[in-house]
Amino acid sequence: MSETMKRWSMETPGRQQLKLETVGKPKPGPGEVLVRVTAASLNYRDKLVIETGFGLPLTFPFTPASDMAGVVEAAGEGARRFKPGDRVISVFIPEWISGLNQGTASKPPYRTLGGVFPGVLAEYVAFPEGWFTAAPTSLDDAEASTLPVAGLTAWFALMERGGPLLGKTVLIQGTGGVSLFGLQLAKMAGAQVILTSSSDDKLVRAKGLGADHGINRNKEDWVEAVYRLTRDRGADHILEIAGGAGLGQSVQAASMGGRISVIGVLEGFEISGPVAPIMLKGLAIQGIGVGHRNAQEALTKAVDDLGLKPVIDRRYPFGDLQAALDHLDRGPFGKIVIDVG
Amino acid sequence: MSETMKRWSMETPGRQQLKLETVGKPKPGPGEVLVRVTAASLNYRDKLVIETGFGLPLTFPFTPASDMAGVVEAAGEGARRFKPGDRVISVFIPEWISGLNQGTASKPPYRTLGGVFPGVLAEYVAFPEGWFTAAPTSLDDAEASTLPVAGLTAWFALMERGGPLLGKTVLIQGTGGVSLFGLQLAKMAGAQVILTSSSDDKLVRAKGLGADHGINRNKEDWVEAVYRLTRDRGADHILEIAGGAGLGQSVQAASMGGRISVIGVLEGFEISGPVAPIMLKGLAIQGIGVGHRNAQEALTKAVDDLGLKPVIDRRYPFGDLQAALDHLDRGPFGKIVIDVG
Amino acid sequence: MSETMKRWSMETPGRQQLKLETVGKPKPGPGEVLVRVTAASLNYRDKLVIETGFGLPLTFPFTPASDMAGVVEAAGEGARRFKPGDRVISVFIPEWISGLNQGTASKPPYRTLGGVFPGVLAEYVAFPEGWFTAAPTSLDDAEASTLPVAGLTAWFALMERGGPLLGKTVLIQGTGGVSLFGLQLAKMAGAQVILTSSSDDKLVRAKGLGADHGINRNKEDWVEAVYRLTRDRGADHILEIAGGAGLGQSVQAASMGGRISVIGVLEGFEISGPVAPIMLKGLAIQGIGVGHRNAQEALTKAVDDLGLKPVIDRRYPFGDLQAALDHLDRGPFGKIVIDVG
Amino acid sequence: MSETMKRWSMETPGRQQLKLETVGKPKPGPGEVLVRVTAASLNYRDKLVIETGFGLPLTFPFTPASDMAGVVEAAGEGARRFKPGDRVISVFIPEWISGLNQGTASKPPYRTLGGVFPGVLAEYVAFPEGWFTAAPTSLDDAEASTLPVAGLTAWFALMERGGPLLGKTVLIQGTGGVSLFGLQLAKMAGAQVILTSSSDDKLVRAKGLGADHGINRNKEDWVEAVYRLTRDRGADHILEIAGGAGLGQSVQAASMGGRISVIGVLEGFEISGPVAPIMLKGLAIQGIGVGHRNAQEALTKAVDDLGLKPVIDRRYPFGDLQAALDHLDRGPFGKIVIDVG
């Protein structure tokens, strides 16, 4: 067993600072496990962290990315949660077990892998055993690596902070990782799903995954299209990925008593919308910041029971991180995965 | 029994269009009751409807105002809900009995008394019997008339669309009718209450009603004050009366897992705020559009059981409507009531 | 248009008291609609009412049964909810619109069609317009007639008083009308479904409808089987049809935090079970008394959207009521329907 | 600092097996804290464990009791949650942090202090740091020691697994520790409280603590009394302490949509009741098995904010454990506390 390993690392933010370096293989401390990383999946946030630091107090040298699948190679002293050979996936917010996350009003917590904590673009990681959960048995490692952020966000919005969806209409914006998990989960839960995109091609592919209706938001007013498709009932649950002024459209498109899960910030870090329909419809607007470890375990069980297969747009070799980040810029259909080991 | 009565009426929107006219006393049709109005309370919305029509399809001649208390004088054919002599109060949204209100996504319902339906600034009204509920026995008519909008809005936000408040911190903006009902109800439910106002005098009076802390929002940053007063836990439930960009401050002041009830539009019809704390704190932002008739009955029972006394800033004779509207412009401490009969 | 019609009627409880008589066709009073009944479906409760009166204050001559589909033939004065030609189904508890049903602690309400109110085994009924909802467009009349009790009970337990089912395990007892609706709805909502029966043949048919597992409760301990099939996680939601001491088994079979919907009284009017697992698992045991009219409208929309087809065991001509009641005694697989007109 | 300490200990179940022995003072291992115990409070369950073992896999020598307050004296390696001098209270179910407790359907967890884990009737304990929470600052040690089981059970039933209580009616059985916490919390949350007891004297004392009504269940039918006192609305939330066939009475006394928290087993380990009112009223019967650590922290904050003072019937010196157990047999009014150090 080699005593060195490769990892992506940077000394300061910036795409050009990324270096694939060879370092000593880590050893698991007390309560930790050593995991051989086989696959890592990227989130748009990883790009922002790499390029700007995202305002986070990173520790350098910094290894980016938060989502991985791998195999436990060794357990440190007192670590009993896993044994060598167990397949695991990482937990994005490792200290949030269930209920509410800890934190204060002025400083809400943002303590995540590939952020305040180290990232996973390395051949090996040694982390506390509680930072992992068992991988789904029905997925390969590349697929399994997509659950910690994209899968869990959609699950948390629809299942942990939502309600029964049978016979309800769910509106999903876009075709990124969270959106496609949302589409697949909502269909399995018996909802009608309407999906918006700026690409006819992506709408066709989304229908192949089960979407009942697609709206090209560059070609028509998507709110009016929702009125038409639902005979003016509106959407019972909206996954709001765009953010920004897009909230205003979601507010218009929502049904009486509808729910809007605020998930993304693609169009800006400030949301706005008209207050009258929020009041008259009695809307519930719910912030979703990924989810807790218990929910990841529930998602994993559901994935296995239901046979859900995550949508991977493309897989890249470990050395091709820059190409993978370029792909993120272009907007993938589903997830991008790095084959690590 | 006289065959005529007086009522406030207008042929077109505008404060100067208001006329106190003498007309025939109405007769109750099938399923209706004739009610002698004794007191009416005003809401800020009444002022907007009088001055601008508020964009509503009003029927002229139009009698404004929605909230009243009175005595049933006669029941029309088939009306069995009340008998002559019963004390009643009006229901603001008379068709909304419980659950969700009816309506569509593009046209959420706004069918209220003193709006799409006629108002109550008249010595008598003849309305369907279902548009009334029994008045609380522990309140006089002036007090009882304050429940249908101000009382019910606070109750609906805190009790029907909220959760247990014992040991929680509630932040309330301002000292209008909804705010003071919110203060009284939250204290009775065991919460710590922080109240913001631009007037030191009103803060003193609010503390007399039980507020634990007052913040003069003209003298200090109220969000920072909330951090200080709660040792940075933040407010568990915020009654957001200001609207507009004020939502952003409520989002900052809210606790992890906090709830913001969007109730008012004082500062604008568009709300906006930063999305990161909404997501990281997992906030729930809930639109409140007054409430349903079943909740008004629950509020009435609670008022009687708890001995809650609504705060009336000033009562005006029936003829002094213009002076009462001027008072609304200045911002009352609690409610303004018109003594009708 | 004939001025007479046929109806099933009795002057006193007892199977032999049932007479198919010819009477004058009813006329719709104010607020009523005249509906030509095309199909009625039977519930086990109808048999009890016919045979014993079920302790209800019936009005004689009494026409039994509560669930029907039909066509509006005429609207009485002031009735605006439907127009002639509209297809409708009846509402079992016609005064319960949404939220909680009215009633008191000592006298909970049991005001239903085919009970305190008249029944539907007649060629025509004239009832208040609010006692009907629009029929699903995707079902024929026989299928549509099965929704008011069996369909709504399963829907209310799983959707209105339940939670998201995706990836959860639902245990359903038996293969009667409520059970098979429960099976179909739970599968559409993404649950794993385990079904118990005393008949291998019925278990095979249930698997044909989507059941993941069948347990013959005469051949093995069904609680142990649930442990085995769920790897000891237990069932997240149990539709408790048996009642009686059967509750004890459901309590044992339920998962941590599980939910038991108490629906039926087949094995007795007293339920009992061990208290320790109720406390240690934190179980929620929820009484279900069919459901409200708003939920019936939601179910109807879902049936149309999802293409759910109710399971009818057998249809009988209007004159063969006694044979249909005999079939109820034997325990049908799904619903029994009477073709009325 | 002495190297020895005293503790109550037994080698086999039985009241007469209890011995006050002198043993070596424990040392905190990695992740543990050493706590000097100052007060312990007794629960009825402690008596059952001492006398019978309660069916638990106890480790002998066994030290009984689960609830204590004390002061941190030293922290083991890596323990960072507390520092020497911090006042703490124990957690009854130390592995249950929030959400649902872990466990399986056939073997629900019952891993508690003074049970599977060691107890606290000792001058010092060395436990993992996560087995403690900060003590309320407004209570002395004797009062603080009453929170982990009695206080938390009432809080969990009313706040974590209940709803808003303002204007609602809460019925509480008896005057033991859980009951009096329930009384105090429900009053602070704005409820009307009805309390049942077999002692007029205890009813008088309960009224002194705020109970609105007392019912001597030996002198009248308490269900009929609830009907009378609530004008037949019934009780919205019932703390069911009796268990056994008493559930049937609670089912009768509950309001439409009422909630029954199943907490105690005084009258038997099997509950039973009539199913018809459960269904017709739509009752929710919720098992309560104390509560999780996060809820204990919320309770502690609420106790400090609200100034709640636990009711202690009597305090006994450390050596008088047998007299304290005799008192438990007689049924205390509130809690019994042992002054340990």
PDB file of N, CA and C in Angstrom, chain B residues 97-100 102 294 297, chain C residues 97-100 102 294 297:
ATOM      1  N   ILE B  97     -64.631  29.332   5.404  1.00  0.00           N
ATOM      2  CA  ILE B  97     -65.088  28.718   6.658  1.00  0.00           C
ATOM      3  C   ILE B  97     -63.937  28.079   7.417  1.00  0.00           C
ATOM      4  N   SER B  98     -63.123  27.303   6.722  1.00  0.00           N
ATOM      5  CA  SER B  98     -61.965  26.686   7.373  1.00  0.00           C
ATOM      6  C   SER B  98     -61.055  26.133   6.292  1.00  0.00           C
ATOM      7  N   GLY B  99     -59.989  25.463   6.685  1.00  0.00           N
ATOM      8  CA  GLY B  99     -59.048  24.918   5.699  1.00  0.00           C
ATOM      9  C   GLY B  99     -58.456  26.036   4.852  1.00  0.00           C
ATOM     10  N   LEU B 100     -58.336  25.764   3.551  1.00  0.00           N
ATOM     11  CA  LEU B 100     -57.837  26.777   2.625  1.00  0.00           C
ATOM     12  C   LEU B 100     -58.999  27.564   2.040  1.00  0.00           C
ATOM     13  N   GLN B 102     -60.971  29.299  -1.049  1.00  0.00           N
ATOM     14  CA  GLN B 102     -61.104  28.968  -2.450  1.00  0.00           C
ATOM     15  C   GLN B 102     -60.405  30.033  -3.292  1.00  0.00           C
ATOM     16  N   ASN B 294     -63.907  29.696  11.203  1.00  0.00           N
ATOM     17  CA  ASN B 294     -63.695  28.784  12.335  1.00  0.00           C
ATOM     18  C   ASN B 294     -62.654  29.343  13.291  1.00  0.00           C
ATOM     19  N   GLU B 297     -64.107  31.938  15.532  1.00  0.00           N
ATOM     20  CA  GLU B 297     -64.837  31.347  16.659  1.00  0.00           C
ATOM     21  C   GLU B 297     -63.876  30.869  17.744  1.00  0.00           C
TER      22      GLU B 297
ATOM     23  N   ILE C  97     -67.260  20.197   5.742  1.00  0.00           N
ATOM     24  CA  ILE C  97     -66.655  20.771   4.534  1.00  0.00           C
ATOM     25  C   ILE C  97     -65.133  20.670   4.571  1.00  0.00           C
ATOM     26  N   SER C  98     -64.547  21.072   5.686  1.00  0.00           N
ATOM     27  CA  SER C  98     -63.087  20.959   5.824  1.00  0.00           C
ATOM     28  C   SER C  98     -62.721  21.166   7.285  1.00  0.00           C
ATOM     29  N   GLY C  99     -61.435  21.201   7.577  1.00  0.00           N
ATOM     30  CA  GLY C  99     -60.998  21.355   8.970  1.00  0.00           C
ATOM     31  C   GLY C  99     -61.542  20.230   9.838  1.00  0.00           C
ATOM     32  N   LEU C 100     -62.010  20.584  11.034  1.00  0.00           N
ATOM     33  CA  LEU C 100     -62.609  19.596  11.931  1.00  0.00           C
ATOM     34  C   LEU C 100     -64.112  19.545  11.719  1.00  0.00           C
ATOM     35  N   GLN C 102     -67.915  19.408  13.077  1.00  0.00           N
ATOM     36  CA  GLN C 102     -68.585  19.953  14.250  1.00  0.00           C
ATOM     37  C   GLN C 102     -69.025  18.805  15.161  1.00  0.00           C
ATOM     38  N   ASN C 294     -63.938  18.721   1.161  1.00  0.00           N
ATOM     39  CA  ASN C 294     -62.776  19.250   0.433  1.00  0.00           C
ATOM     40  C   ASN C 294     -61.799  18.137   0.070  1.00  0.00           C
ATOM     41  N   GLU C 297     -62.929  16.255  -2.939  1.00  0.00           N
ATOM     42  CA  GLU C 297     -62.599  16.954  -4.184  1.00  0.00           C
ATOM     43  C   GLU C 297     -61.127  16.762  -4.548  1.00  0.00           C
TER      44      GLU C 297
END
